[in-house]
GROMACS .gro file of C-alpha atoms in nm:
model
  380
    1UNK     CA    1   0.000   0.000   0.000
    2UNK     CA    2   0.114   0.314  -0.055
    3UNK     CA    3   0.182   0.509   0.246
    4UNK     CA    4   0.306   0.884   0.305
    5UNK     CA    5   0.477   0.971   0.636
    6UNK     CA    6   0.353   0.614   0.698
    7UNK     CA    7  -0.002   0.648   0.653
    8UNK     CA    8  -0.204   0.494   0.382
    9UNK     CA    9  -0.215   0.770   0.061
   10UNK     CA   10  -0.584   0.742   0.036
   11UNK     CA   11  -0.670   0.866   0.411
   12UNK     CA   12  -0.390   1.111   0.360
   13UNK     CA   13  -0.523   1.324   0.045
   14UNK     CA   14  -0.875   1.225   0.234
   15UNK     CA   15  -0.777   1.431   0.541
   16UNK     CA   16  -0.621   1.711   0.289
   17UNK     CA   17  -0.992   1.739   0.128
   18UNK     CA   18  -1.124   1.780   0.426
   19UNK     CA   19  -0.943   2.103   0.519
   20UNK     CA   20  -0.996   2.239   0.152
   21UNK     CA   21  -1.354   2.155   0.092
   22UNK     CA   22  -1.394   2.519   0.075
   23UNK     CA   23  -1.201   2.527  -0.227
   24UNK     CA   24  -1.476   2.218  -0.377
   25UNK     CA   25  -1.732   2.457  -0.359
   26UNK     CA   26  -1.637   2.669  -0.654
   27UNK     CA   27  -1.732   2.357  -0.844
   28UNK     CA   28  -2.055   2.242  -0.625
   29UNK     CA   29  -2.200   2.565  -0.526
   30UNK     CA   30  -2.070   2.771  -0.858
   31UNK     CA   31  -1.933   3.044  -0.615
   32UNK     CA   32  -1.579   3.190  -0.616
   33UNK     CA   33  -1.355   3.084  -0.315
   34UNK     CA   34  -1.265   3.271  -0.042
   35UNK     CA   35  -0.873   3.261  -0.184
   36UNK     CA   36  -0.959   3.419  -0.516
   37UNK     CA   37  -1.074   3.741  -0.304
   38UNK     CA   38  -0.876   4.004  -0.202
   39UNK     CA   39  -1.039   4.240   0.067
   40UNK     CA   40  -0.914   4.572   0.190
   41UNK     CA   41  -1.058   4.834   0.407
   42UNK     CA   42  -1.326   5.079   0.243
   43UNK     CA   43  -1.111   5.326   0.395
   44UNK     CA   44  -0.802   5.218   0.172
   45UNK     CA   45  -1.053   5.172  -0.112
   46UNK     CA   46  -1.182   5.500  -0.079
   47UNK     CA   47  -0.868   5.690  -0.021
   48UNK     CA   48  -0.715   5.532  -0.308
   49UNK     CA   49  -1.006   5.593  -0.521
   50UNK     CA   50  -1.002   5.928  -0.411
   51UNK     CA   51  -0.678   6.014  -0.622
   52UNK     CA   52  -0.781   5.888  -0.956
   53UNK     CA   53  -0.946   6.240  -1.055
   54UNK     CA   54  -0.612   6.392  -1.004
   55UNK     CA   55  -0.470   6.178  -1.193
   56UNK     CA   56  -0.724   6.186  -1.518
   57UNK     CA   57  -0.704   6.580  -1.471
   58UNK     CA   58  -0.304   6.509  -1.510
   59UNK     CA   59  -0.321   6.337  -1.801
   60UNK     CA   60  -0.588   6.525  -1.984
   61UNK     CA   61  -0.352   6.811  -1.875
   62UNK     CA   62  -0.036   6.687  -2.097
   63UNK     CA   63  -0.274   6.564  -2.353
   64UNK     CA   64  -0.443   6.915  -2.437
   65UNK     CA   65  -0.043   7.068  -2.438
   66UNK     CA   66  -0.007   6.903  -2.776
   67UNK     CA   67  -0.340   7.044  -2.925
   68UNK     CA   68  -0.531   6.726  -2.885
   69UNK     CA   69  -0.830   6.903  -2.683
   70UNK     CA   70  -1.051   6.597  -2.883
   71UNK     CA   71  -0.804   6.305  -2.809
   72UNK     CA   72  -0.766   6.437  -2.434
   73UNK     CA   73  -1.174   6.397  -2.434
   74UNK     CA   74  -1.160   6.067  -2.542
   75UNK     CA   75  -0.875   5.978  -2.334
   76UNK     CA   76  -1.078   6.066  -2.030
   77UNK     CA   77  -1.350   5.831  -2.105
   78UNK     CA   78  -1.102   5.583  -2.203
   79UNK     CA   79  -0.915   5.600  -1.868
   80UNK     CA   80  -1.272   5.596  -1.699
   81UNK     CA   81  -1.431   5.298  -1.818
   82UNK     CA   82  -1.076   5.044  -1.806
   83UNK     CA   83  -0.852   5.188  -1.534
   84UNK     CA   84  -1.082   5.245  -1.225
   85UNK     CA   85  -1.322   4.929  -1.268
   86UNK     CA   86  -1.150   4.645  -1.145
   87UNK     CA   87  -1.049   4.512  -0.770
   88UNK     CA   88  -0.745   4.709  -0.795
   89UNK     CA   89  -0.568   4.459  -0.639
   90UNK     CA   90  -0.213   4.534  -0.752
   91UNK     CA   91  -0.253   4.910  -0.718
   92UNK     CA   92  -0.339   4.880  -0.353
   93UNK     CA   93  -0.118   4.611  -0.252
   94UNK     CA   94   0.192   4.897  -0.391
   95UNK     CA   95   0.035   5.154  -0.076
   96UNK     CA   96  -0.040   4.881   0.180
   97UNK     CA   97   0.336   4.743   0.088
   98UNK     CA   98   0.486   5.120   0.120
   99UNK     CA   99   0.300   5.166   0.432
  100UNK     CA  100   0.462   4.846   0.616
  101UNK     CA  101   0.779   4.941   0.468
  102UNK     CA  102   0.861   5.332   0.629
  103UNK     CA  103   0.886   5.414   0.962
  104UNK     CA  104   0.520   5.571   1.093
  105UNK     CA  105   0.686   5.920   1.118
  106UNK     CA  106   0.714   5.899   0.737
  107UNK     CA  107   0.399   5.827   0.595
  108UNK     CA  108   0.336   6.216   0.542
  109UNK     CA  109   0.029   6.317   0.343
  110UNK     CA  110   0.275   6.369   0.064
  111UNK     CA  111   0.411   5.985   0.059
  112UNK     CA  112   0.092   5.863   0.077
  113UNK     CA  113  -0.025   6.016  -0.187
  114UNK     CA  114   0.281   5.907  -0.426
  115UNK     CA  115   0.274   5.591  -0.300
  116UNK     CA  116  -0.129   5.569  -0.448
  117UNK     CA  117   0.005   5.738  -0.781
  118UNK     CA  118   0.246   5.484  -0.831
  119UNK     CA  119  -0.059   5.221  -0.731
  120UNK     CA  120  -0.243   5.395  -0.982
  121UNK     CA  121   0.044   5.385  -1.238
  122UNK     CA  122   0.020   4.961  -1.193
  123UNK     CA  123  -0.352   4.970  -1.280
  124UNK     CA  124  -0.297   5.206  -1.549
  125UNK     CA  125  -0.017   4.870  -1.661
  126UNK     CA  126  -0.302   4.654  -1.589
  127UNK     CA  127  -0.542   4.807  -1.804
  128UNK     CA  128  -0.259   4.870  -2.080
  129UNK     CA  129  -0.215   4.450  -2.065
  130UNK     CA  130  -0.594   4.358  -2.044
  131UNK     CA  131  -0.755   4.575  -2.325
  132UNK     CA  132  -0.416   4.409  -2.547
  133UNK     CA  133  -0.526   4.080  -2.434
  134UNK     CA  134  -0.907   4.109  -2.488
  135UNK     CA  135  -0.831   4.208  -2.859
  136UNK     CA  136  -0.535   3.930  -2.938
  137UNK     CA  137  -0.817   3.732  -2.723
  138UNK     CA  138  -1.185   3.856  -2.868
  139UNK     CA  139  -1.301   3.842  -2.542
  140UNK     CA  140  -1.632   3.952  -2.517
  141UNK     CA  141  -1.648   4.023  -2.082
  142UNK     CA  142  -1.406   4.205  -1.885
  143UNK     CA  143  -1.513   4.281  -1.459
  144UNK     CA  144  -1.861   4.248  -1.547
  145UNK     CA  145  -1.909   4.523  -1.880
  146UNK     CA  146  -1.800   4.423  -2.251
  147UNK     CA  147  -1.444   4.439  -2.310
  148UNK     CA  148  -1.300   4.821  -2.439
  149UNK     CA  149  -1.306   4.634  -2.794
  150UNK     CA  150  -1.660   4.550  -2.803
  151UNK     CA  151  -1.783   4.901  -2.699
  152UNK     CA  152  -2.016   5.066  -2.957
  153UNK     CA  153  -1.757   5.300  -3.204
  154UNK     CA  154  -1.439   5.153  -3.032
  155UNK     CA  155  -1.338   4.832  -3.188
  156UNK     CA  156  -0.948   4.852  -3.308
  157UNK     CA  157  -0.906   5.146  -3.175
  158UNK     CA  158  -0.891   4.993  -2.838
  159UNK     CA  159  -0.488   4.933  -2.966
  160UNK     CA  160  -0.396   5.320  -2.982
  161UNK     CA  161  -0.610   5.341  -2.627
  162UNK     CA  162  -0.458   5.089  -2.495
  163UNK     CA  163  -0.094   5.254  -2.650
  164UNK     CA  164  -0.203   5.636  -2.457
  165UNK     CA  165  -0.259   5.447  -2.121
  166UNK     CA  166   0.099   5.268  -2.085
  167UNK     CA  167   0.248   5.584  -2.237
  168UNK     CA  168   0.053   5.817  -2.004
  169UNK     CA  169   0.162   5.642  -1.713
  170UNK     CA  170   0.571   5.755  -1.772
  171UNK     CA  171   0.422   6.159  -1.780
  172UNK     CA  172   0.260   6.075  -1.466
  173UNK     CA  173   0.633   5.945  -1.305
  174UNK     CA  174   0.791   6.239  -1.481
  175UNK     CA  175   0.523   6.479  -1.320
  176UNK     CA  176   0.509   6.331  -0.934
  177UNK     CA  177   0.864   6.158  -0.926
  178UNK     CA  178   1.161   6.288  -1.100
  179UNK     CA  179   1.239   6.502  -0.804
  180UNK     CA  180   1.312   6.139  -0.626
  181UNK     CA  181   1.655   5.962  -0.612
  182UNK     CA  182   1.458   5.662  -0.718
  183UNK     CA  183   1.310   5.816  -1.030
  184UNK     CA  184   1.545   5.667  -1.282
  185UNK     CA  185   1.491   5.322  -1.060
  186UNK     CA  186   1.113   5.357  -1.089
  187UNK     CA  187   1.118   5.396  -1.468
  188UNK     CA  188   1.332   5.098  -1.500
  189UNK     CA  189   1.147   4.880  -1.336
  190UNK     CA  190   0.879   4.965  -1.504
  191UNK     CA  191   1.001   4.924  -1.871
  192UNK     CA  192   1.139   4.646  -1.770
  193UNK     CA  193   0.867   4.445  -1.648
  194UNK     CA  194   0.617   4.565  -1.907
  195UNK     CA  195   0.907   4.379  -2.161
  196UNK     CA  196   0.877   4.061  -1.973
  197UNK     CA  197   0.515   4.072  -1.950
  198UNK     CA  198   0.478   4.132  -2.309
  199UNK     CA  199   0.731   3.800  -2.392
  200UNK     CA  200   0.531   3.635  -2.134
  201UNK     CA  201   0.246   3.727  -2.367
  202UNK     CA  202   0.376   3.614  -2.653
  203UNK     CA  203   0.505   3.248  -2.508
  204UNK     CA  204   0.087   3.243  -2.444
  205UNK     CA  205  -0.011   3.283  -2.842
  206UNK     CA  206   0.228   3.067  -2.939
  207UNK     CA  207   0.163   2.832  -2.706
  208UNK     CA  208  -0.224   2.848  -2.833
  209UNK     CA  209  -0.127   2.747  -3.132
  210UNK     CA  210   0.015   2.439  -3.076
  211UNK     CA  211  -0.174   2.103  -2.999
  212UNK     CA  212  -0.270   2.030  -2.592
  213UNK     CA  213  -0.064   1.728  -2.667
  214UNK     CA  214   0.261   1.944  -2.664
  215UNK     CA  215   0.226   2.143  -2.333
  216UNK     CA  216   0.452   2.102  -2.036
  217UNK     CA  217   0.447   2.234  -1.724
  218UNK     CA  218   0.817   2.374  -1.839
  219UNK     CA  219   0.604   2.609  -2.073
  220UNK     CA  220   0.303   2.664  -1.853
  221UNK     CA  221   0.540   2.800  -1.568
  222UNK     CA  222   0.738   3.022  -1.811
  223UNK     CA  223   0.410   3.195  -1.946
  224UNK     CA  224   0.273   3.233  -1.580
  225UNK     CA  225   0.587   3.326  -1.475
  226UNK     CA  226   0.662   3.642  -1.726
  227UNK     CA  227   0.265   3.666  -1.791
  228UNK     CA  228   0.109   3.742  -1.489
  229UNK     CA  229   0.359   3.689  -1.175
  230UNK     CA  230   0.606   3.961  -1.252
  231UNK     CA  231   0.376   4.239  -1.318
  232UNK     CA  232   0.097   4.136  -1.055
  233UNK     CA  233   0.312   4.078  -0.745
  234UNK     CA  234   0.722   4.192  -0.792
  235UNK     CA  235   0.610   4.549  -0.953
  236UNK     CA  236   0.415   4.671  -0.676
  237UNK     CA  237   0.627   4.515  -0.384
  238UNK     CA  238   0.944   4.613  -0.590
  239UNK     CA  239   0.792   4.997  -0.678
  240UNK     CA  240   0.710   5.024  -0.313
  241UNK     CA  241   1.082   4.883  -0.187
  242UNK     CA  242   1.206   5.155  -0.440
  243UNK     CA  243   1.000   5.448  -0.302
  244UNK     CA  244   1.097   5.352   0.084
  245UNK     CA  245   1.452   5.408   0.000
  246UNK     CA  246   1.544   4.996   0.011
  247UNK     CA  247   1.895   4.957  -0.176
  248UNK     CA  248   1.979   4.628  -0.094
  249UNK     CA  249   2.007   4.380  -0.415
  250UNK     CA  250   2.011   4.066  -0.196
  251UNK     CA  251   1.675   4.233  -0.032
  252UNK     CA  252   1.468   4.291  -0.370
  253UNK     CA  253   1.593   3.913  -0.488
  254UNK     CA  254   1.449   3.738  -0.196
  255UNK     CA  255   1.160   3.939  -0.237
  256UNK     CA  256   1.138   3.818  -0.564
  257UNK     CA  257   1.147   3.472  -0.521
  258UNK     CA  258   0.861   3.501  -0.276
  259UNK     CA  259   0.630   3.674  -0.501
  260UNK     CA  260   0.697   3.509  -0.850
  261UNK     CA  261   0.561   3.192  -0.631
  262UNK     CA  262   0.281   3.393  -0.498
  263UNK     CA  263   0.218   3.437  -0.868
  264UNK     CA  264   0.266   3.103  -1.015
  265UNK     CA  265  -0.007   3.068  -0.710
  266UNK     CA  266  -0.236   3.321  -0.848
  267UNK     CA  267  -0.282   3.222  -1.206
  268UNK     CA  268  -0.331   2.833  -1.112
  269UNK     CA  269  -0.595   2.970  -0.954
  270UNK     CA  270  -0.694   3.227  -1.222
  271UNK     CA  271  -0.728   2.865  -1.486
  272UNK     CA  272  -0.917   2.692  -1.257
  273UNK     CA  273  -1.170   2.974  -1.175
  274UNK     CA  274  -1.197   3.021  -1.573
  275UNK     CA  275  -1.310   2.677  -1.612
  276UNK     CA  276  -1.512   2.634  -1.292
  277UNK     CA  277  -1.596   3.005  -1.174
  278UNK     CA  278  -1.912   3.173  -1.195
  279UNK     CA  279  -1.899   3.429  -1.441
  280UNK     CA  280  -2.155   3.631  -1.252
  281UNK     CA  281  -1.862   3.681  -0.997
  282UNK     CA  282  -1.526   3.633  -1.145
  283UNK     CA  283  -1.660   3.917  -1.383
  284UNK     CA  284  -1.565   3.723  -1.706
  285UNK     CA  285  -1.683   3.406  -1.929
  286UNK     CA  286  -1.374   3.162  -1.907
  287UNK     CA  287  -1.238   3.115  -2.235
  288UNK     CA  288  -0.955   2.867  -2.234
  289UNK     CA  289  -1.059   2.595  -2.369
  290UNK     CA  290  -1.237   2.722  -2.701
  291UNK     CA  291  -0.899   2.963  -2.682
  292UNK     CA  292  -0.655   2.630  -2.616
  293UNK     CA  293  -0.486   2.839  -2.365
  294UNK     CA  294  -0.184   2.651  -2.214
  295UNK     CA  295  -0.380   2.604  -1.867
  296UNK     CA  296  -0.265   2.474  -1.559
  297UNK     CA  297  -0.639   2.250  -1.582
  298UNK     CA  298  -0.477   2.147  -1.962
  299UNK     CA  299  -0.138   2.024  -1.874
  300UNK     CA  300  -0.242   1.820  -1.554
  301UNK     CA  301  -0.497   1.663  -1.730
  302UNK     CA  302  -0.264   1.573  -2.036
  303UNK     CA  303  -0.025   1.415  -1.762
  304UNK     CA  304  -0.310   1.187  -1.598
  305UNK     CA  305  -0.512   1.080  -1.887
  306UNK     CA  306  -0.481   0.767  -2.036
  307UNK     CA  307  -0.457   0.661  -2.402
  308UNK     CA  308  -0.830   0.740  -2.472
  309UNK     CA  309  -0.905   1.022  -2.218
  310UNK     CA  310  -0.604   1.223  -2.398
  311UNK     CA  311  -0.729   1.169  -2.730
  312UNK     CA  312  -1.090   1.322  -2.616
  313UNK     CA  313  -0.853   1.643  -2.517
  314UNK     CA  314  -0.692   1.615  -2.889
  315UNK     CA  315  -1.041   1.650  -3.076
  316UNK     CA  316  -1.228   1.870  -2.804
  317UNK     CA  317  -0.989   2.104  -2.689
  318UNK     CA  318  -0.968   2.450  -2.861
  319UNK     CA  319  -1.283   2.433  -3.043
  320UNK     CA  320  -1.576   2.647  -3.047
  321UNK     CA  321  -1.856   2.383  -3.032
  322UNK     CA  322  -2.025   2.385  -2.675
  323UNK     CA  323  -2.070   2.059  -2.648
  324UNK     CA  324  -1.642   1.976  -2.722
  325UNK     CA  325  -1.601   2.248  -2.435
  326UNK     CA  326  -1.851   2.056  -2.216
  327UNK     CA  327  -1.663   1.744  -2.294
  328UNK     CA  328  -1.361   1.868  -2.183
  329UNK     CA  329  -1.459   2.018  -1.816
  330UNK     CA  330  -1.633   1.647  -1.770
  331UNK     CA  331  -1.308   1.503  -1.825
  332UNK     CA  332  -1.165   1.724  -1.598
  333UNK     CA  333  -1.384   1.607  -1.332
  334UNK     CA  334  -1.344   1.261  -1.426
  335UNK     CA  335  -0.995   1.331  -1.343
  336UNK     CA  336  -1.018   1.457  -1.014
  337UNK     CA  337  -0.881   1.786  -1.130
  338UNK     CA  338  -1.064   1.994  -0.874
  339UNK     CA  339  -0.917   1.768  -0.584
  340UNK     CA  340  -0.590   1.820  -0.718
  341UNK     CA  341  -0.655   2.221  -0.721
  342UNK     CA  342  -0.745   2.215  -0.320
  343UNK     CA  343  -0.467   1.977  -0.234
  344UNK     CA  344  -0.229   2.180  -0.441
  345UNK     CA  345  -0.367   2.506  -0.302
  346UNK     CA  346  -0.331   2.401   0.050
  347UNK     CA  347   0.037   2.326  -0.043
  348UNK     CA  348   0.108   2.622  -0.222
  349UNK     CA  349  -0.001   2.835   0.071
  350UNK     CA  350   0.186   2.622   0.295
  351UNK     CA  351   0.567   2.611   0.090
  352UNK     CA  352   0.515   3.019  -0.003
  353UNK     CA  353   0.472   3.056   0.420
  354UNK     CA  354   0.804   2.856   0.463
  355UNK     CA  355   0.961   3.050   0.245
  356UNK     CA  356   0.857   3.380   0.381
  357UNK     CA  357   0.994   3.287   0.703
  358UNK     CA  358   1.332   3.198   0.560
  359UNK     CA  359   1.368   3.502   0.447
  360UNK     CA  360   1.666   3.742   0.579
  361UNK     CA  361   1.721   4.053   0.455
  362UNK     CA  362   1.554   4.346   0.536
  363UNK     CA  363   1.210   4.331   0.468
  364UNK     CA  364   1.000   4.208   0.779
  365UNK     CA  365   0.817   3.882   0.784
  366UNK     CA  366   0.501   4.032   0.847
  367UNK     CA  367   0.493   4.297   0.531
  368UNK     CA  368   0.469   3.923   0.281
  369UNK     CA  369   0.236   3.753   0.513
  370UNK     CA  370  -0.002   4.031   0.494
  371UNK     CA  371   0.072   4.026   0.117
  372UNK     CA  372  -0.029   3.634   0.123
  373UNK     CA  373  -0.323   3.685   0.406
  374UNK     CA  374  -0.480   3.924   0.200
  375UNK     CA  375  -0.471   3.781  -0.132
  376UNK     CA  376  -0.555   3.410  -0.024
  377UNK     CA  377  -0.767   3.550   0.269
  378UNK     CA  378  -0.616   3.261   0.500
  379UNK     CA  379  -0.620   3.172   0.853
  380UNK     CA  380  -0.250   3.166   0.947
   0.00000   0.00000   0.00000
């Protein structure tokens, strides 16, 4: 029989479902779980919030400077309906992040509010990445409204929008920031991760084009990795670092570590809600399968199905027809997959915790455990 730590497999994963049947009930009860949340204070909502009209007045400011009084009207609406809309997860975690990081004494009126502008700048990223993505994607659904592209007398022009929103974000670092020491660090880091992101991007089309009998986890990791992990978590912990005056190299690698796994984390959890998640609350209809998106729900499968069970994924994965998509998320179940996703999130939470505690240099324990708390909204 096989055993782990010398009891029998079966009552092992058994007692493992037991403490994650919370995660079972996105597929039972068609509700999001509690991990894909992240909660913050109305307070921090609102105060964050509360900066955004400075910041559209800013940019419709530099906009109108090159007598485009028309384009800086349409700008406005264009920052309105993308950049403001979603959880603003990332934007918030780069303030709560800043605010662990300085000594109490510091967090003036004036920090504050350039740690929210650079918050804001991340969204602003976001919503740069997403609109791209719905296009390359013909998404239909983004947080609950059509997608930028599908807007009545948008359509490709969603590109150049989504162009003016990553571009407007460097005059808003120029206008609150280039009196810092870490100005030139700040623009950096942000070039540079909107690079990776983009190849991340691009390791996701090509991977879409290829059959769902050639994807590894190899690939899968690299596309979550440089896709989602770098921009989502390292950018605002990284920007917020920067901004508190952190020079240490050995401090910003550890960091990294931590929060590339927090990542890998995030978009696991991102494919299985697109498959299983109610659309009514994730905000979006999953598209994966019709778009043969190298998923984490994909490759797993691919490894545990037998002869037969992978050829069902060969002819029904990454096609339109309903009932091929159906087909597919029965297999899926057939395979246990959804087990597998709460044994793998209870794990996941588990190694990323070991790992913050290892941790030496600089940064206090407590500023990635509120990271993870808040984003898997845990029990410790």
């Amino acid at each position: 029989m096989d055993t782990i730590g010398g009891l029998p497999t079966e009552l092992v994963n058994e007692q493992k479902l037991k403490k994650t049947s919370r995660t079972l009930s996105t597929l039972q009860n068609h509700s999001v779980p509690i991990a894909a949340r992240v909660t913050v204070s109305k307070d921090e909502s609102r105060d964050f919030m509360a900066v955004f009209p400075d910041l559209v007045r800013d940019i419709t400011t530099v906009t109108k400077a090159y007598n485009c009084s028309d384009a800086a009207k349409w700008f406005a609406q264009v920052l309105q309906y993308n950049v403001p809309r979603g959880k603003k997860n990332r934007g918030i975690l780069t303030v709560l992040t800043y605010k662990n990081l300085v000594p109490t004494q510091d967090l003036t009126p004036e920090n504050i509010k350039l740690a929210q502008y650079l918050g804001w700048c991340v969204e602003m990223l976001q919503s740069f990445f997403i609109i791209s993505d719905d296009v390359m994607d013909n998404s239909t659904t983004r947080r609950g409204q059509p997608c930028w592209h599908k807007v009545e007398n948008v359509g490709l022009t969603a590109i150049n929008d989504a162009l003016m929103i990553e571009n407007a974000m460097y005059a808003i670092l120029k206008k609150h920031f280039s009196h810092l020491d870490c100005y030139v660090a700040l623009m950096e880091l942000f070039h540079e991760i909107t690079y990776i992101t983009t190849c991340g991007q691009s390791l996701d089309q090509l991977n879409s084009n290829r059959c769902v009998s050639e994807f590894t986890m190899e690939n899968y990791k690299a596309i979550v990795e440089n896709k989602t992990a770098y921009y989502s978590f390292y950018l605002p912990f990284a920007l917020a670092l920067h901004l508190a005056g952190y020079k240490d190299a050995e401090a910003f690698r550890q960091s990294k570590t931590i929060l590339l796994e927090m990542g890998n984390f995030f978009q696991v959890q991102d494919d299985f809600l697109d498959c299983f998640g109610n659309p009514e609350v994730t905000g979006k209809i999953g598209t994966d399968i019709q778009d043969n998106k190298c998923s984490w729900l994909a490759v797993v499968a691919m490894q545990r199905a037998n002869v037969e069970q992978k050829q069902i994924m060969v002819d029904c994965y990454g096609k339109e027809e309903p009932a091929k998509v159906e087909r597919v998320k029965e297999l899926y179940k057939e395979l246990g997959l959804p087990s597998t996703y709460a044994i793998f999130e209870e794990e996941s939470y588990n190694m990323i915790k070991t790992h913050i505690q290892q941790t030496s240099r600089g940064v206090p324990h407590q500023t990635f455990l509120q990271i993870l708390n808040k984003i898997y909204q845990r029990d410790s």
